[in-house]
Short mmCIF file of C-alpha atoms in Angstrom, two decimals:
data_model
loop_
_atom_site.label_atom_id
_atom_site.label_comp_id
_atom_site.label_asym_id
_atom_site.label_seq_id
_atom_site.Cartn_x
_atom_site.Cartn_y
_atom_site.Cartn_z
CA UNK A 1 105.40 131.73 92.63
CA UNK A 2 105.57 134.82 94.83
CA UNK A 3 108.82 136.15 96.20
CA UNK A 4 108.78 137.88 99.59
CA UNK A 5 111.41 140.29 98.32
CA UNK A 6 111.09 140.39 94.52
CA UNK A 7 114.44 140.05 92.81
CA UNK A 8 114.10 140.07 89.05
CA UNK A 9 117.56 138.59 88.52
CA UNK A 10 116.73 135.70 90.83
CA UNK A 11 113.48 134.99 89.02
CA UNK A 12 115.18 135.08 85.63
CA UNK A 13 117.82 132.65 86.89
CA UNK A 14 115.12 130.37 88.30
CA UNK A 15 113.22 130.36 85.03
CA UNK A 16 116.36 129.62 83.03
CA UNK A 17 117.17 126.77 85.44
CA UNK A 18 113.65 125.35 85.03
CA UNK A 19 113.91 125.53 81.24
CA UNK A 20 117.36 123.93 81.17
CA UNK A 21 116.23 121.27 83.62
CA UNK A 22 113.39 120.29 81.29
CA UNK A 23 115.82 120.10 78.38
CA UNK A 24 118.01 117.78 80.47
CA UNK A 25 115.05 115.53 81.23
CA UNK A 26 114.49 116.72 84.81
CA UNK A 27 110.76 116.70 85.64
CA UNK A 28 109.75 120.32 86.32
CA UNK A 29 106.81 122.64 85.65
CA UNK A 30 106.74 124.52 82.35
CA UNK A 31 107.38 128.24 82.93
CA UNK A 32 105.42 130.55 80.64
CA UNK A 33 106.68 134.03 81.49
CA UNK A 34 106.55 136.79 84.09
CA UNK A 35 103.86 139.07 85.48
CA UNK A 36 103.41 141.65 88.23
CA UNK A 37 100.71 140.90 90.77
CA UNK A 38 100.11 143.04 93.84
CA UNK A 39 103.44 144.75 93.34
CA UNK A 40 105.31 141.45 93.27
CA UNK A 41 107.03 139.81 90.32
CA UNK A 42 105.83 136.27 89.67
CA UNK A 43 106.74 133.40 87.38
CA UNK A 44 103.75 132.06 85.48
CA UNK A 45 103.73 128.26 85.21
CA UNK A 46 101.55 125.74 83.44
CA UNK A 47 98.69 124.52 85.63
CA UNK A 48 99.35 121.07 87.08
CA UNK A 49 96.92 118.81 88.88
CA UNK A 50 99.04 117.59 91.76
CA UNK A 51 99.45 116.83 95.43
CA UNK A 52 102.70 117.16 97.33
CA UNK A 53 104.78 114.24 98.55
CA UNK A 54 104.54 115.83 101.99
CA UNK A 55 100.76 115.37 101.90
CA UNK A 56 101.28 111.65 101.25
CA UNK A 57 103.69 111.34 104.17
CA UNK A 58 101.30 113.19 106.47
CA UNK A 59 98.13 111.32 105.46
CA UNK A 60 99.31 107.74 104.99
CA UNK A 61 100.54 105.62 107.86
CA UNK A 62 102.45 103.28 105.55
CA UNK A 63 104.28 105.38 102.97
CA UNK A 64 107.30 103.12 102.42
CA UNK A 65 106.57 102.69 98.71
CA UNK A 66 106.58 106.46 98.21
CA UNK A 67 109.84 106.86 100.17
CA UNK A 68 111.51 104.28 97.90
CA UNK A 69 110.24 106.07 94.79
CA UNK A 70 111.39 109.37 96.31
CA UNK A 71 114.95 108.05 96.73
CA UNK A 72 114.98 106.68 93.19
CA UNK A 73 113.68 110.01 91.86
CA UNK A 74 116.44 112.00 93.59
CA UNK A 75 119.11 109.54 92.49
CA UNK A 76 118.01 109.92 88.86
CA UNK A 77 118.68 113.66 89.16
CA UNK A 78 122.12 113.02 90.65
CA UNK A 79 123.02 110.66 87.82
CA UNK A 80 123.01 113.60 85.38
CA UNK A 81 126.74 114.25 85.28
CA UNK A 82 127.96 114.84 81.74
CA UNK A 83 129.71 118.17 81.28
CA UNK A 84 127.61 119.27 78.32
CA UNK A 85 124.44 119.27 80.39
CA UNK A 86 126.08 120.55 83.57
CA UNK A 87 127.48 123.55 81.68
CA UNK A 88 123.95 124.95 81.30
CA UNK A 89 123.68 125.60 85.05
CA UNK A 90 125.34 127.83 87.64
CA UNK A 91 128.12 126.03 89.48
CA UNK A 92 127.91 124.78 93.03
CA UNK A 93 125.40 127.20 94.58
CA UNK A 94 124.63 124.83 97.49
CA UNK A 95 128.35 124.26 98.13
CA UNK A 96 129.08 127.99 98.33
CA UNK A 97 126.14 128.52 100.68
CA UNK A 98 127.18 125.59 102.86
CA UNK A 99 130.72 126.89 103.27
CA UNK A 100 129.36 130.28 104.31
CA UNK A 101 127.19 128.58 106.91
CA UNK A 102 130.08 126.44 108.11
CA UNK A 103 132.09 129.57 108.84
CA UNK A 104 129.12 130.90 110.83
CA UNK A 105 129.27 127.76 113.00
CA UNK A 106 132.81 128.63 114.10
CA UNK A 107 131.37 131.37 116.31
CA UNK A 108 129.83 128.85 118.71
CA UNK A 109 132.00 125.74 118.46
CA UNK A 110 134.67 125.18 121.13
CA UNK A 111 138.12 126.34 120.06
CA UNK A 112 139.34 122.78 119.58
CA UNK A 113 136.66 122.28 116.93
CA UNK A 114 137.14 125.55 115.01
CA UNK A 115 137.24 124.93 111.29
CA UNK A 116 135.70 121.48 111.66
CA UNK A 117 132.40 122.32 109.96
CA UNK A 118 134.23 123.69 106.90
CA UNK A 119 136.51 120.65 106.81
CA UNK A 120 133.44 118.37 106.80
CA UNK A 121 132.06 120.11 103.74
CA UNK A 122 135.37 120.29 101.90
CA UNK A 123 135.79 116.54 102.41
CA UNK A 124 132.45 115.76 100.74
CA UNK A 125 132.85 112.95 98.24
CA UNK A 126 131.29 112.26 94.87
CA UNK A 127 131.40 113.51 91.29
CA UNK A 128 129.84 116.80 90.24
CA UNK A 129 126.21 116.35 89.25
CA UNK A 130 122.93 118.24 89.13
CA UNK A 131 121.55 119.09 92.58
CA UNK A 132 118.27 120.66 93.58
CA UNK A 133 119.42 122.28 96.82
CA UNK A 134 116.28 121.61 98.87
CA UNK A 135 114.79 118.16 98.21
CA UNK A 136 112.45 118.19 101.21
CA UNK A 137 109.07 116.52 100.48
CA UNK A 138 107.17 119.83 100.16
CA UNK A 139 109.23 120.50 97.02
CA UNK A 140 108.28 117.24 95.32
CA UNK A 141 104.91 117.13 93.57
CA UNK A 142 103.04 114.05 92.41
CA UNK A 143 101.03 114.55 89.23
CA UNK A 144 99.24 111.60 87.66
CA UNK A 145 101.51 109.30 89.70
CA UNK A 146 104.68 110.97 88.36
CA UNK A 147 107.03 113.04 90.54
CA UNK A 148 108.39 116.47 89.62
CA UNK A 149 110.40 119.23 91.28
CA UNK A 150 109.39 122.73 92.26
CA UNK A 151 111.39 125.54 93.91
CA UNK A 152 114.48 126.06 91.77
CA UNK A 153 116.11 128.72 94.00
CA UNK A 154 119.30 126.68 94.52
CA UNK A 155 119.21 124.38 91.50
CA UNK A 156 122.76 124.08 90.18
CA UNK A 157 125.69 121.69 90.02
CA UNK A 158 127.31 120.26 93.12
CA UNK A 159 127.78 117.11 95.17
CA UNK A 160 124.86 114.73 95.66
CA UNK A 161 125.54 114.61 99.40
CA UNK A 162 124.55 118.32 99.62
CA UNK A 163 120.98 117.37 98.74
CA UNK A 164 120.94 114.50 101.20
CA UNK A 165 122.32 116.73 103.95
CA UNK A 166 119.56 119.24 103.31
CA UNK A 167 116.97 116.47 103.59
CA UNK A 168 118.48 115.21 106.86
CA UNK A 169 118.31 118.73 108.26
CA UNK A 170 114.61 119.02 107.37
CA UNK A 171 113.68 115.60 108.69
CA UNK A 172 115.74 115.23 111.85
CA UNK A 173 117.43 118.51 112.82
CA UNK A 174 114.25 120.46 113.51
CA UNK A 175 114.56 122.89 116.42
CA UNK A 176 111.74 121.04 118.19
CA UNK A 177 113.73 117.82 118.45
CA UNK A 178 114.39 116.94 122.05
CA UNK A 179 111.59 119.26 123.17
CA UNK A 180 108.69 117.49 121.49
CA UNK A 181 108.19 114.24 119.62
CA UNK A 182 106.83 116.15 116.62
CA UNK A 183 108.82 117.82 113.84
CA UNK A 184 107.14 121.24 113.96
CA UNK A 185 107.94 122.09 110.33
CA UNK A 186 106.68 118.86 108.76
CA UNK A 187 104.07 118.00 111.43
CA UNK A 188 105.36 114.42 111.48
CA UNK A 189 106.58 112.45 114.46
CA UNK A 190 110.35 112.19 114.70
CA UNK A 191 109.90 108.43 114.66
CA UNK A 192 108.33 108.67 111.21
CA UNK A 193 111.00 111.13 110.07
CA UNK A 194 113.70 108.68 111.15
CA UNK A 195 111.90 105.89 109.29
CA UNK A 196 111.77 108.01 106.12
CA UNK A 197 115.48 108.87 106.40
CA UNK A 198 116.57 105.28 107.00
CA UNK A 199 114.47 103.88 104.16
CA UNK A 200 115.49 106.72 101.81
CA UNK A 201 119.22 106.17 102.39
CA UNK A 202 118.86 102.38 102.18
CA UNK A 203 117.32 102.73 98.73
CA UNK A 204 119.54 105.60 97.54
CA UNK A 205 122.74 103.71 98.38
CA UNK A 206 121.45 100.28 97.36
CA UNK A 207 124.27 98.29 95.77
CA UNK A 208 127.06 100.37 97.32
CA UNK A 209 129.69 98.74 99.50
CA UNK A 210 128.78 99.02 103.18
CA UNK A 211 131.81 101.17 104.02
CA UNK A 212 130.98 103.62 101.22
CA UNK A 213 127.32 103.69 102.24
CA UNK A 214 128.09 104.39 105.90
CA UNK A 215 130.60 107.12 105.06
CA UNK A 216 128.18 108.85 102.67
CA UNK A 217 125.31 108.76 105.18
CA UNK A 218 127.60 110.11 107.91
CA UNK A 219 128.65 113.00 105.64
CA UNK A 220 125.00 113.79 104.86
CA UNK A 221 124.08 113.81 108.56
CA UNK A 222 127.04 116.05 109.35
CA UNK A 223 126.06 118.49 106.60
CA UNK A 224 122.47 118.53 107.85
CA UNK A 225 123.67 119.32 111.36
CA UNK A 226 125.88 122.17 110.08
CA UNK A 227 122.81 123.60 108.31
CA UNK A 228 120.71 123.35 111.47
CA UNK A 229 123.37 124.96 113.65
CA UNK A 230 123.97 127.79 111.18
CA UNK A 231 120.24 128.57 111.03
CA UNK A 232 120.00 128.76 114.82
CA UNK A 233 123.00 131.08 115.00
CA UNK A 234 121.54 133.37 112.33
CA UNK A 235 118.15 133.58 114.03
CA UNK A 236 119.67 134.26 117.44
CA UNK A 237 117.62 131.42 118.87
CA UNK A 238 117.75 129.93 122.35
CA UNK A 239 121.45 129.48 123.31
CA UNK A 240 120.61 126.07 124.77
CA UNK A 241 119.43 124.91 121.35
CA UNK A 242 122.61 126.21 119.74
CA UNK A 243 124.66 124.40 122.38
CA UNK A 244 122.71 121.18 121.80
CA UNK A 245 123.29 121.21 118.03
CA UNK A 246 126.94 122.17 118.48
CA UNK A 247 127.26 119.13 120.74
CA UNK A 248 125.52 116.98 118.10
CA UNK A 249 127.98 118.19 115.47
CA UNK A 250 130.88 117.26 117.71
CA UNK A 251 129.42 113.82 118.41
CA UNK A 252 128.86 113.10 114.72
CA UNK A 253 132.32 114.26 113.67
CA UNK A 254 133.90 112.01 116.27
CA UNK A 255 131.67 109.12 115.22
CA UNK A 256 132.48 109.61 111.54
CA UNK A 257 136.21 110.01 112.12
CA UNK A 258 136.14 113.54 110.69
CA UNK A 259 139.38 114.36 112.48
CA UNK A 260 141.17 112.09 110.00
CA UNK A 261 139.87 114.22 107.12
CA UNK A 262 141.26 117.35 108.73
CA UNK A 263 144.83 116.10 109.11
#
């Protein structure tokens, strides 16, 4: 795994996270050590015969079965909650990053909505659990019909809804939305992305009361929109895109009754 800007501390932390994840029963590659290749530090991993979940989504018209398994796979990770196992990991890396991005959003939101993005994140529900930080389908491998994680940059403890918000951002908050019918990052139609999101959340929250389910999905969609808006602000992208996602954030907060959480 090559790093664009090699950071030995980051690689050590990643490798420790991968090792601890395996000990906790989280499916992950086996890391074997470090090496220097072309002036870059790399983590050596055991060779795995695999294909990515993204490849399945891109190549198969009907991938509902894989989406259901995907949701079950992520939920199994989030069900790891006992303190003994959580203590082996850094605490709340995604949450810290999200709050930083929420503050960045304040620069473009109308004055009446200042602080709203942070309030959305601080109101996130759920017990502390293990979270991956970036559960998009490119980071899920399928090996001999079993799923496993890669990319442990943000693996830590946190709220399950952080992972779901990250997935919503990848699926449905792509900068190309509204300009084209194709998610330019995943090369999937937005119709298919919406289908994946709806089926994923239906399976993930299966058995939950409808009010709880709707609230959790709304929080995930709000978090995904905060992530999208913060990325656009950082990149200095087209102001019209920033305005569009700021408007989407406002619409979703009103729809979810986020004002009540802020009072």
